[in-house]
Amino acid sequence: MWVKQVNFVSATGNGTKSMKYLGTAIVIVALFAISTTANATPVTNVALNKQVTLEGIFFTPYTWGHGSGSYPTKPTTPAAKQALADTVTDGKFKHDGAQWNKKTVWWDTHNRPPAYVNIELGGTFYLESFIVQADDNDAYLLEYWNLNALNWATAWNVPNVDWRDGVNLWGMQTRPNDDDDDDDDDDEHGDDDGDARYVLGTPIKTTKLRLSGVGGDKYYSTSEIQAFGYKAHDDDDHESHEVPEPSTLFLLGTGVVAGGLFRRKARNS
């Protein structure tokens, strides 16, 4: 990286030399600040295309009372079930009001133990916000694995949105609001526009998430779970081990040298 020298005009010769070194130091500090800003860690959907596993009974109704035709999506093989599970982190939303058990991950907990949609993040991340698309008339619990207590802890109590703004909703709905829903009716191509997220007060550090149904009619389903955050660069003892980039080291070293030269020249003048 080349550092351009800036000269300032002074009434005296000695002042000119001193201001020249001061100008150089100022430019170096400014470039260092720009470099640090440019290297800031971006916040992205770290759950995108991550591994999803289903724990419990899925795709099998205990009772519904609307006939066999009311279940358009009932995979029977492990491969077919996993293919649907993978759609939970594919970055795509169903259209607003899509049928709750059509091309979604759905489960029925009538007279059954809880079931969980598990997401392995494939590393340690700091998470700061979430989006969940799920059946409208149910509440859900999104949990994260607490690395300190080694147990599951609440990340977000995902609300029941059977009613929103005075409107009785139906089918798949996105929380915290429906800005991210696909406007098409093909149930396939609802890309997240990132406008609406549930934001935590403080980021949480974790390696995995899980979603379960906790209220409503006990016919649960989800089609998309997104978690926004950034990679954690520290080990189990929570001590940072980030290594500065060569450009950062260069700027720091040059700044120290320039500052020393400026002070020496100032004393001599």
Coordinates of C-alpha atoms in Angstrom, one line a residue:
M1 CA 0.0 0.0 0.0
W2 CA 1.4 3.4 -1.0
V3 CA 0.9 6.3 1.5
K4 CA 0.7 9.7 -0.1
Q5 CA 2.6 12.5 1.8
V6 CA 0.7 15.7 2.4
N7 CA 2.6 19.0 2.8
F8 CA 1.3 22.0 4.7
V9 CA 2.7 25.5 4.0
S10 CA 4.0 27.4 7.0
A11 CA 5.6 30.8 7.5
T12 CA 8.9 29.3 8.7
G13 CA 11.1 26.6 7.3
N14 CA 11.1 24.6 10.5
G15 CA 7.4 24.9 10.7
T16 CA 7.1 23.5 7.1
K17 CA 9.1 20.4 8.0
S18 CA 7.1 19.8 11.2
M19 CA 3.8 20.2 9.5
K20 CA 5.0 17.9 6.7
Y21 CA 5.5 15.1 9.2
L22 CA 2.3 15.9 11.0
G23 CA 0.4 15.7 7.6
T24 CA 2.0 12.3 7.0
A25 CA 0.9 11.0 10.4
I26 CA -2.7 12.3 9.8
V27 CA -3.0 10.5 6.5
I28 CA -1.7 7.2 8.0
V29 CA -4.2 7.4 10.8
A30 CA -7.0 8.1 8.4
L31 CA -6.0 5.2 6.1
F32 CA -5.9 2.9 9.2
A33 CA -9.4 3.9 10.2
I34 CA -10.7 3.2 6.7
S35 CA -9.0 -0.2 6.6
T36 CA -10.5 -1.1 10.0
T37 CA -14.0 -0.1 8.8
A38 CA -13.6 -2.0 5.6
N39 CA -12.7 -5.2 7.5
A40 CA -15.7 -5.1 9.8
T41 CA -17.5 -8.5 10.0
P42 CA -20.7 -8.4 7.9
V43 CA -24.0 -9.8 9.4
T44 CA -25.5 -12.5 7.2
N45 CA -28.0 -15.3 7.4
V46 CA -25.6 -17.9 8.9
A47 CA -28.3 -20.6 8.9
L48 CA -28.4 -20.5 5.1
N49 CA -28.2 -24.1 3.7
K50 CA -27.1 -25.5 7.0
Q51 CA -27.9 -29.0 8.1
V52 CA -31.4 -29.6 9.4
T53 CA -32.5 -32.7 11.3
L54 CA -36.0 -33.7 12.5
E55 CA -36.4 -35.0 16.0
G56 CA -39.7 -36.7 16.8
I57 CA -42.7 -37.6 14.7
F58 CA -43.2 -35.6 11.5
F59 CA -45.5 -35.9 8.4
T60 CA -47.8 -38.3 10.2
P61 CA -51.2 -37.0 11.4
Y62 CA -52.6 -38.3 14.7
T63 CA -56.0 -36.7 14.0
W64 CA -57.3 -34.1 11.6
G65 CA -60.8 -35.1 10.4
H66 CA -60.6 -33.6 6.9
G67 CA -59.8 -36.8 5.0
S68 CA -56.6 -38.1 3.5
G69 CA -56.7 -35.5 0.8
S70 CA -56.0 -32.8 3.4
Y71 CA -52.4 -33.9 3.5
P72 CA -50.8 -33.1 0.2
T73 CA -47.3 -33.6 1.5
K74 CA -46.7 -36.9 3.3
P75 CA -43.1 -38.2 2.5
T76 CA -42.6 -41.8 3.5
T77 CA -38.9 -42.4 2.8
P78 CA -36.0 -41.0 4.8
A79 CA -34.6 -39.3 1.7
A80 CA -37.9 -37.6 0.9
K81 CA -38.2 -36.4 4.5
Q82 CA -34.7 -35.0 4.5
A83 CA -35.3 -33.2 1.3
L84 CA -38.2 -31.3 2.9
A85 CA -36.2 -30.7 6.0
D86 CA -33.5 -29.1 3.9
T87 CA -35.9 -26.5 2.6
V88 CA -36.1 -24.9 6.1
T89 CA -32.8 -23.2 5.6
D90 CA -32.8 -22.7 1.8
G91 CA -33.4 -19.0 2.0
K92 CA -36.8 -19.1 0.4
F93 CA -40.3 -18.3 1.7
K94 CA -43.7 -19.6 0.8
H95 CA -46.3 -17.1 -0.4
D96 CA -48.5 -15.4 2.2
G97 CA -51.2 -17.9 3.3
A98 CA -49.7 -21.0 1.6
Q99 CA -51.2 -24.2 2.8
W100 CA -49.6 -25.2 6.1
N101 CA -48.8 -28.8 5.1
K102 CA -48.0 -28.4 1.5
K103 CA -44.2 -28.7 0.8
T104 CA -43.5 -27.7 4.4
V105 CA -42.1 -29.4 7.4
W106 CA -45.2 -30.2 9.5
W107 CA -46.0 -32.2 12.6
D108 CA -48.9 -33.1 14.8
T109 CA -48.4 -33.3 18.6
H110 CA -51.8 -34.5 19.7
N111 CA -51.1 -37.2 22.3
R112 CA -47.5 -37.1 21.3
P113 CA -44.3 -35.8 22.8
P114 CA -42.8 -32.5 21.5
A115 CA -41.0 -32.6 18.1
Y116 CA -38.0 -30.4 17.2
V117 CA -36.6 -28.9 14.0
N118 CA -32.8 -28.8 14.6
I119 CA -30.3 -26.6 12.8
E120 CA -26.6 -27.2 13.1
L121 CA -24.7 -24.0 12.2
G122 CA -21.4 -25.8 11.5
G123 CA -19.4 -23.5 13.7
T124 CA -19.7 -21.0 16.5
F125 CA -21.6 -17.8 15.7
Y126 CA -22.9 -14.6 17.3
L127 CA -26.6 -14.3 16.4
E128 CA -28.4 -11.0 16.6
S129 CA -31.7 -11.4 14.7
F130 CA -34.2 -14.0 13.3
I131 CA -36.9 -14.6 10.8
V132 CA -39.3 -17.5 11.0
Q133 CA -42.1 -18.6 8.6
A134 CA -44.6 -21.0 10.1
D135 CA -48.3 -21.8 10.4
D136 CA -50.3 -18.8 11.4
N137 CA -52.4 -19.9 14.4
D138 CA -49.6 -21.4 16.5
A139 CA -46.9 -20.2 18.7
Y140 CA -43.4 -21.5 18.5
L141 CA -40.2 -21.6 20.6
L142 CA -36.9 -20.9 18.9
E143 CA -34.0 -22.0 21.2
Y144 CA -30.2 -21.8 21.0
W145 CA -27.6 -24.0 22.6
N146 CA -26.1 -22.1 25.6
L147 CA -22.4 -22.8 25.4
N148 CA -21.8 -21.8 29.0
A149 CA -24.7 -23.7 30.7
L150 CA -24.6 -26.5 28.2
N151 CA -28.4 -26.5 27.8
W152 CA -31.2 -25.1 25.6
A153 CA -32.2 -21.5 26.2
T154 CA -34.8 -19.3 24.7
A155 CA -33.8 -17.1 21.7
W156 CA -37.3 -16.0 20.6
N157 CA -40.9 -16.8 21.6
V158 CA -42.3 -16.8 18.1
P159 CA -45.9 -15.5 18.4
N160 CA -49.2 -16.8 17.1
V161 CA -50.3 -14.5 14.3
D162 CA -53.8 -15.8 13.6
W163 CA -54.8 -12.2 13.6
R164 CA -52.7 -9.3 12.4
D165 CA -53.8 -5.7 12.0
G166 CA -57.4 -6.8 12.5
V167 CA -57.2 -9.4 9.7
N168 CA -57.9 -13.1 10.3
L169 CA -54.9 -14.8 8.6
W170 CA -54.5 -18.3 7.3
G171 CA -51.7 -20.7 6.4
M172 CA -48.0 -19.9 6.4
Q173 CA -47.1 -16.5 7.8
T174 CA -43.7 -14.8 8.4
R175 CA -42.7 -13.4 11.7
P176 CA -42.0 -10.7 12.9
N177 CA -44.1 -9.5 9.9
D178 CA -44.9 -10.6 6.4
D179 CA -42.6 -8.3 4.4
D180 CA -40.5 -11.3 3.4
D181 CA -43.3 -13.4 2.0
D182 CA -43.3 -14.5 -1.7
D183 CA -46.0 -12.7 -3.6
D184 CA -46.2 -15.5 -6.2
D185 CA -48.5 -18.5 -5.8
D186 CA -45.9 -21.2 -6.9
D187 CA -44.8 -21.8 -3.2
E188 CA -41.2 -22.0 -4.5
H189 CA -39.4 -18.6 -5.0
G190 CA -39.8 -16.3 -2.0
D191 CA -36.4 -14.8 -1.5
D192 CA -35.8 -12.9 1.7
D193 CA -35.5 -9.1 1.2
G194 CA -34.1 -8.7 4.7
D195 CA -36.5 -5.9 5.7
A196 CA -38.1 -7.4 8.8
R197 CA -36.3 -9.3 11.6
Y198 CA -36.8 -10.0 15.2
V199 CA -33.7 -8.3 16.8
L200 CA -32.2 -9.4 20.1
G201 CA -31.2 -6.9 22.7
T202 CA -27.8 -8.6 23.0
P203 CA -26.2 -11.1 20.5
I204 CA -26.1 -14.7 21.6
K205 CA -23.3 -17.1 21.0
T206 CA -24.1 -20.6 19.9
T207 CA -23.5 -23.5 17.5
K208 CA -27.1 -24.7 16.9
L209 CA -30.8 -23.9 17.0
R210 CA -34.1 -25.7 17.4
L211 CA -37.7 -24.9 16.8
S212 CA -40.7 -26.5 18.5
G213 CA -44.4 -25.8 18.7
V214 CA -45.7 -24.5 22.1
G215 CA -49.2 -23.3 21.6
G216 CA -52.2 -23.2 19.2
D217 CA -54.0 -26.1 17.6
K218 CA -51.0 -28.5 17.8
Y219 CA -50.8 -28.8 14.0
Y220 CA -47.5 -27.2 13.5
S221 CA -45.4 -26.4 10.4
T222 CA -42.5 -24.3 9.3
S223 CA -41.0 -23.5 5.9
E224 CA -38.1 -21.1 6.7
I225 CA -35.9 -20.3 9.6
Q226 CA -33.2 -17.6 9.2
A227 CA -30.6 -16.5 11.8
F228 CA -28.5 -13.4 11.2
G229 CA -25.1 -13.0 12.7
Y230 CA -21.4 -13.5 12.3
K231 CA -18.6 -16.0 12.9
A232 CA -17.1 -16.1 16.4
H233 CA -13.3 -16.1 16.2
D234 CA -12.4 -17.5 19.6
D235 CA -11.9 -20.8 21.3
D236 CA -13.4 -22.5 24.3
D237 CA -11.6 -20.3 26.8
H238 CA -13.3 -17.2 25.2
E239 CA -10.0 -15.5 24.5
S240 CA -9.6 -13.8 21.2
H241 CA -7.1 -15.2 18.8
E242 CA -7.7 -13.0 15.8
V243 CA -4.5 -12.3 13.8
P244 CA -4.2 -8.7 12.4
E245 CA -4.0 -8.5 8.6
P246 CA -0.6 -7.6 7.1
S247 CA -2.0 -4.3 5.9
T248 CA -3.1 -3.4 9.4
L249 CA 0.3 -4.3 10.8
F250 CA 2.0 -2.1 8.1
L251 CA -0.2 0.9 8.9
L252 CA 0.3 0.5 12.6
G253 CA 4.1 0.3 12.2
T254 CA 4.3 3.2 9.8
G255 CA 2.1 5.3 12.1
V256 CA 4.4 4.6 15.0
V257 CA 7.5 5.5 13.0
A258 CA 5.9 8.7 11.6
G259 CA 4.8 9.8 15.0
G260 CA 8.4 9.3 16.4
L261 CA 9.9 11.3 13.5
F262 CA 7.4 14.1 14.0
R263 CA 8.2 14.4 17.7
R264 CA 11.9 14.4 17.0
K265 CA 11.7 17.0 14.3
A266 CA 9.5 19.2 16.5
R267 CA 12.0 19.1 19.3
N268 CA 14.9 19.9 17.0
S269 CA 13.0 22.9 15.5

